[in-house]
Amino acid sequence: MDIFILAGQSNMAGRGGVSRGIWDHYVPPECRPNRQILRLGAKLEWEEAHEPLHADIDAGKACGIGPGMAFANEVLRARGSSVVVGLVPCAVGGTRISQWARGTLLYSGLLSRAQESLKKGGTIRAVLWFQGESNTVRRGDAEAYRGNMEKFVTDIRSDLGVPNLLVIQVALASGEGRYIEVVRKAQLEMNLPNVRCVDGKGLNLKTDHLHLTTASEVQLGIKLANSFLAS
């Protein structure tokens, strides 16, 4: 099994198709289930993956379409029928990078789920990371983003025992505050080995000007897959 950790905040968890707290249940063809795509649920059991991937992980919030299923289907399309893709959803909406630091509840949960995902065999191929919107409100948070993200990458690689683990992050498409470009610059200029960046700028947003539309989540999933396949 090729295992991928999905982490970050709401645009990774998925708000595509959600309006006034209700998901419209529309699943694009690129996001439909496939018996070769599995998901590690909240109870730490593998099951056939389906949208919304984060429904029992980003608990208490209305989850919809995110990039994960489109990513997995594109990887399968490119790599053939012998591959099984295991998705480990960990994203939680509204979280700042400091809430993902080593020792926090979110970091410990991600680490525990990642370790659990390996118990039946397989290899963690990458962490897919989309976070930072909540770090655009205060200048200090935005300016500290690069250092905090680099430490997160170093720590998760160390704790998983994979020193060169691929991390694919998304440069922000939107933000909650005025310092979006400060965070984007940190993301685009990060220079750690085997850290790749997919640019979310230009992806269409919902009327809240923060969350990606369903179509944009599909586009992002395919972009992430192409980045992984080129790595």
CSV table of C-alpha atoms in Angstrom, one decimal:
chain,number,residue,atom,x,y,z
A,1,MET,CA,0.0,0.0,0.0
A,2,ASP,CA,1.2,3.5,-0.8
A,3,ILE,CA,0.1,5.6,2.2
A,4,PHE,CA,-0.5,9.4,2.1
A,5,ILE,CA,-1.0,11.6,5.2
A,6,LEU,CA,-3.5,14.4,4.6
A,7,ALA,CA,-3.0,17.3,7.1
A,8,GLY,CA,-3.7,21.0,7.6
A,9,GLN,CA,-6.9,22.9,7.9
A,10,SER,CA,-10.3,23.2,6.3
A,11,ASN,CA,-9.3,23.4,2.6
A,12,MET,CA,-7.6,20.0,3.1
A,13,ALA,CA,-10.4,18.6,5.1
A,14,GLY,CA,-12.7,19.8,2.4
A,15,ARG,CA,-15.5,22.3,2.3
A,16,GLY,CA,-16.4,21.8,-1.4
A,17,GLY,CA,-20.2,21.7,-1.8
A,18,VAL,CA,-20.9,22.9,1.7
A,19,SER,CA,-23.3,25.7,2.1
A,20,ARG,CA,-24.7,27.0,5.4
A,21,GLY,CA,-23.3,24.0,7.2
A,22,ILE,CA,-24.8,21.4,4.8
A,23,TRP,CA,-23.0,19.3,2.2
A,24,ASP,CA,-24.8,19.0,-1.1
A,25,HIS,CA,-23.7,15.4,-1.6
A,26,TYR,CA,-22.4,16.0,-5.1
A,27,VAL,CA,-19.4,13.8,-5.8
A,28,PRO,CA,-17.5,14.6,-9.0
A,29,PRO,CA,-16.4,11.7,-11.2
A,30,GLU,CA,-12.7,12.3,-10.2
A,31,CYS,CA,-13.7,11.8,-6.5
A,32,ARG,CA,-15.7,8.6,-6.8
A,33,PRO,CA,-14.8,5.5,-4.7
A,34,ASN,CA,-12.5,2.9,-6.0
A,35,ARG,CA,-11.8,-0.4,-4.2
A,36,GLN,CA,-8.1,0.3,-4.5
A,37,ILE,CA,-8.4,3.5,-2.5
A,38,LEU,CA,-8.6,3.0,1.3
A,39,ARG,CA,-9.1,5.4,4.2
A,40,LEU,CA,-8.0,5.1,7.8
A,41,GLY,CA,-11.1,6.1,9.8
A,42,ALA,CA,-11.3,7.6,13.2
A,43,LYS,CA,-11.5,4.1,14.7
A,44,LEU,CA,-8.1,3.3,13.1
A,45,GLU,CA,-9.5,0.7,10.7
A,46,TRP,CA,-9.0,0.6,7.0
A,47,GLU,CA,-12.1,1.0,4.9
A,48,GLU,CA,-13.0,1.8,1.3
A,49,ALA,CA,-12.5,5.6,1.0
A,50,HIS,CA,-15.4,7.8,0.0
A,51,GLU,CA,-16.3,11.5,0.3
A,52,PRO,CA,-16.3,13.3,2.7
A,53,LEU,CA,-12.9,11.9,3.6
A,54,HIS,CA,-12.6,13.9,6.9
A,55,ALA,CA,-16.2,13.5,8.1
A,56,ASP,CA,-15.2,11.7,11.3
A,57,ILE,CA,-11.8,13.5,11.7
A,58,ASP,CA,-12.7,17.2,11.4
A,59,ALA,CA,-15.5,16.4,13.8
A,60,GLY,CA,-18.4,18.8,14.5
A,61,LYS,CA,-18.0,20.6,11.2
A,62,ALA,CA,-19.7,20.1,7.9
A,63,CYS,CA,-17.1,18.4,5.6
A,64,GLY,CA,-17.5,18.1,1.8
A,65,ILE,CA,-15.2,17.6,-1.1
A,66,GLY,CA,-11.4,18.0,-0.5
A,67,PRO,CA,-8.4,17.2,-2.7
A,68,GLY,CA,-7.8,13.7,-1.3
A,69,MET,CA,-10.0,11.5,-3.5
A,70,ALA,CA,-9.1,13.3,-6.7
A,71,PHE,CA,-5.4,12.9,-5.7
A,72,ALA,CA,-5.8,9.2,-5.1
A,73,ASN,CA,-7.7,8.5,-8.3
A,74,GLU,CA,-5.2,10.4,-10.4
A,75,VAL,CA,-2.3,8.5,-8.8
A,76,LEU,CA,-4.1,5.2,-9.6
A,77,ARG,CA,-4.8,6.4,-13.2
A,78,ALA,CA,-1.1,7.1,-13.7
A,79,ARG,CA,0.4,4.1,-11.9
A,80,GLY,CA,-1.9,1.3,-12.9
A,81,SER,CA,-4.1,-1.4,-11.3
A,82,SER,CA,-1.5,-3.0,-9.1
A,83,VAL,CA,-1.4,0.0,-6.7
A,84,VAL,CA,-3.4,0.3,-3.5
A,85,VAL,CA,-3.6,3.9,-2.2
A,86,GLY,CA,-4.2,4.4,1.6
A,87,LEU,CA,-5.3,7.8,2.7
A,88,VAL,CA,-4.9,8.9,6.3
A,89,PRO,CA,-7.0,12.0,6.9
A,90,CYS,CA,-5.8,14.2,9.8
A,91,ALA,CA,-6.8,17.8,8.8
A,92,VAL,CA,-8.8,20.0,11.2
A,93,GLY,CA,-10.3,23.3,10.2
A,94,GLY,CA,-9.4,26.6,11.7
A,95,THR,CA,-6.0,25.5,13.1
A,96,ARG,CA,-2.8,27.5,13.2
A,97,ILE,CA,0.6,26.1,12.6
A,98,SER,CA,1.5,26.4,16.3
A,99,GLN,CA,-1.3,23.9,17.0
A,100,TRP,CA,0.6,21.3,14.8
A,101,ALA,CA,3.9,21.7,16.7
A,102,ARG,CA,5.5,18.6,18.3
A,103,GLY,CA,3.8,17.7,21.5
A,104,THR,CA,0.4,19.2,20.7
A,105,LEU,CA,-2.8,17.2,20.4
A,106,LEU,CA,-3.0,17.6,16.7
A,107,TYR,CA,0.7,16.6,16.1
A,108,SER,CA,0.4,13.6,18.4
A,109,GLY,CA,-2.8,12.5,16.7
A,110,LEU,CA,-1.2,12.8,13.3
A,111,LEU,CA,1.8,10.8,14.4
A,112,SER,CA,-0.3,8.1,16.0
A,113,ARG,CA,-2.5,7.7,13.0
A,114,ALA,CA,0.5,7.6,10.7
A,115,GLN,CA,2.2,4.9,12.8
A,116,GLU,CA,-1.1,2.9,12.9
A,117,SER,CA,-1.4,3.1,9.2
A,118,LEU,CA,1.8,1.0,8.8
A,119,LYS,CA,0.8,-1.9,11.0
A,120,LYS,CA,-0.8,-3.9,8.1
A,121,GLY,CA,2.0,-3.2,5.7
A,122,GLY,CA,2.7,-0.4,3.3
A,123,THR,CA,4.9,2.7,3.0
A,124,ILE,CA,4.2,6.3,3.8
A,125,ARG,CA,5.0,8.0,0.5
A,126,ALA,CA,4.2,11.6,1.3
A,127,VAL,CA,2.5,14.1,3.6
A,128,LEU,CA,0.1,16.4,1.8
A,129,TRP,CA,-0.2,19.6,3.7
A,130,PHE,CA,-2.6,22.5,3.1
A,131,GLN,CA,-2.6,25.0,6.0
A,132,GLY,CA,-1.8,28.6,6.8
A,133,GLU,CA,-5.0,30.5,6.3
A,134,SER,CA,-5.3,31.0,10.0
A,135,ASN,CA,-1.8,32.3,10.2
A,136,THR,CA,-2.6,35.3,8.0
A,137,VAL,CA,-4.4,37.3,10.7
A,138,ARG,CA,-1.4,38.5,12.8
A,139,ARG,CA,1.8,39.7,11.2
A,140,GLY,CA,3.9,37.9,13.9
A,141,ASP,CA,2.2,34.5,13.0
A,142,ALA,CA,2.7,35.1,9.3
A,143,GLU,CA,6.4,36.0,9.7
A,144,ALA,CA,7.1,33.0,11.9
A,145,TYR,CA,5.4,30.6,9.5
A,146,ARG,CA,8.5,29.4,7.6
A,147,GLY,CA,10.4,28.5,10.8
A,148,ASN,CA,7.4,26.8,12.3
A,149,MET,CA,6.8,24.8,9.1
A,150,GLU,CA,10.4,23.8,8.7
A,151,LYS,CA,10.4,22.5,12.3
A,152,PHE,CA,7.2,20.6,11.7
A,153,VAL,CA,8.7,18.9,8.7
A,154,THR,CA,12.0,18.1,10.6
A,155,ASP,CA,10.0,16.7,13.6
A,156,ILE,CA,7.6,14.5,11.7
A,157,ARG,CA,10.4,13.0,9.6
A,158,SER,CA,12.4,12.3,12.8
A,159,ASP,CA,9.4,10.8,14.7
A,160,LEU,CA,8.4,8.6,11.8
A,161,GLY,CA,12.0,7.5,11.1
A,162,VAL,CA,11.8,8.7,7.5
A,163,PRO,CA,14.5,11.4,7.2
A,164,ASN,CA,13.7,12.2,3.6
A,165,LEU,CA,9.9,11.9,3.7
A,166,LEU,CA,8.3,13.8,0.8
A,167,VAL,CA,6.2,16.7,1.9
A,168,ILE,CA,4.0,18.4,-0.6
A,169,GLN,CA,2.5,21.7,0.7
A,170,VAL,CA,0.0,24.0,-1.0
A,171,ALA,CA,0.7,27.7,-1.2
A,172,LEU,CA,-2.3,29.5,0.0
A,173,ALA,CA,-5.2,30.4,-2.3
A,174,SER,CA,-6.9,32.5,0.4
A,175,GLY,CA,-6.6,33.5,4.0
A,176,GLU,CA,-8.5,34.8,7.1
A,177,GLY,CA,-6.4,38.0,7.4
A,178,ARG,CA,-4.3,40.6,5.5
A,179,TYR,CA,-1.0,38.7,5.6
A,180,ILE,CA,-1.7,36.1,2.9
A,181,GLU,CA,1.3,37.1,0.8
A,182,VAL,CA,3.7,36.8,3.8
A,183,VAL,CA,2.6,33.2,4.4
A,184,ARG,CA,2.7,32.4,0.7
A,185,LYS,CA,6.2,33.8,0.4
A,186,ALA,CA,7.3,31.5,3.2
A,187,GLN,CA,5.7,28.5,1.6
A,188,LEU,CA,7.0,29.2,-1.9
A,189,GLU,CA,10.6,29.9,-0.7
A,190,MET,CA,10.9,27.0,1.7
A,191,ASN,CA,14.2,25.3,0.9
A,192,LEU,CA,14.2,22.0,2.8
A,193,PRO,CA,15.2,18.9,0.7
A,194,ASN,CA,12.3,16.9,-0.7
A,195,VAL,CA,9.7,19.5,0.2
A,196,ARG,CA,7.6,20.4,-2.9
A,197,CYS,CA,5.1,23.2,-3.3
A,198,VAL,CA,1.9,23.3,-5.3
A,199,ASP,CA,0.5,26.8,-5.8
A,200,GLY,CA,-3.2,27.3,-5.0
A,201,LYS,CA,-3.3,30.9,-6.2
A,202,GLY,CA,-6.0,31.4,-8.8
A,203,LEU,CA,-8.2,28.4,-7.7
A,204,ASN,CA,-11.8,29.5,-7.5
A,205,LEU,CA,-13.2,30.3,-4.1
A,206,LYS,CA,-16.7,30.0,-2.7
A,207,THR,CA,-18.6,33.1,-1.8
A,208,ASP,CA,-17.0,33.1,1.6
A,209,HIS,CA,-13.7,34.0,-0.2
A,210,LEU,CA,-11.9,31.5,2.0
A,211,HIS,CA,-12.8,27.9,0.9
A,212,LEU,CA,-12.2,26.2,-2.4
A,213,THR,CA,-15.1,25.2,-4.6
A,214,THR,CA,-15.7,21.6,-5.4
A,215,ALA,CA,-14.2,22.0,-8.8
A,216,SER,CA,-11.1,23.8,-7.3
A,217,GLU,CA,-10.6,20.9,-4.8
A,218,VAL,CA,-10.6,18.5,-7.8
A,219,GLN,CA,-8.1,20.6,-9.6
A,220,LEU,CA,-5.9,20.8,-6.5
A,221,GLY,CA,-6.0,17.0,-6.0
A,222,ILE,CA,-4.8,16.5,-9.5
A,223,LYS,CA,-2.1,19.1,-9.0
A,224,LEU,CA,-0.9,17.3,-5.9
A,225,ALA,CA,-0.9,14.0,-7.7
A,226,ASN,CA,1.2,15.4,-10.6
A,227,SER,CA,3.7,16.8,-8.1
A,228,PHE,CA,3.9,13.4,-6.3
A,229,LEU,CA,4.3,11.6,-9.6
A,230,ALA,CA,7.1,13.9,-10.7
A,231,SER,CA,9.0,13.5,-7.5
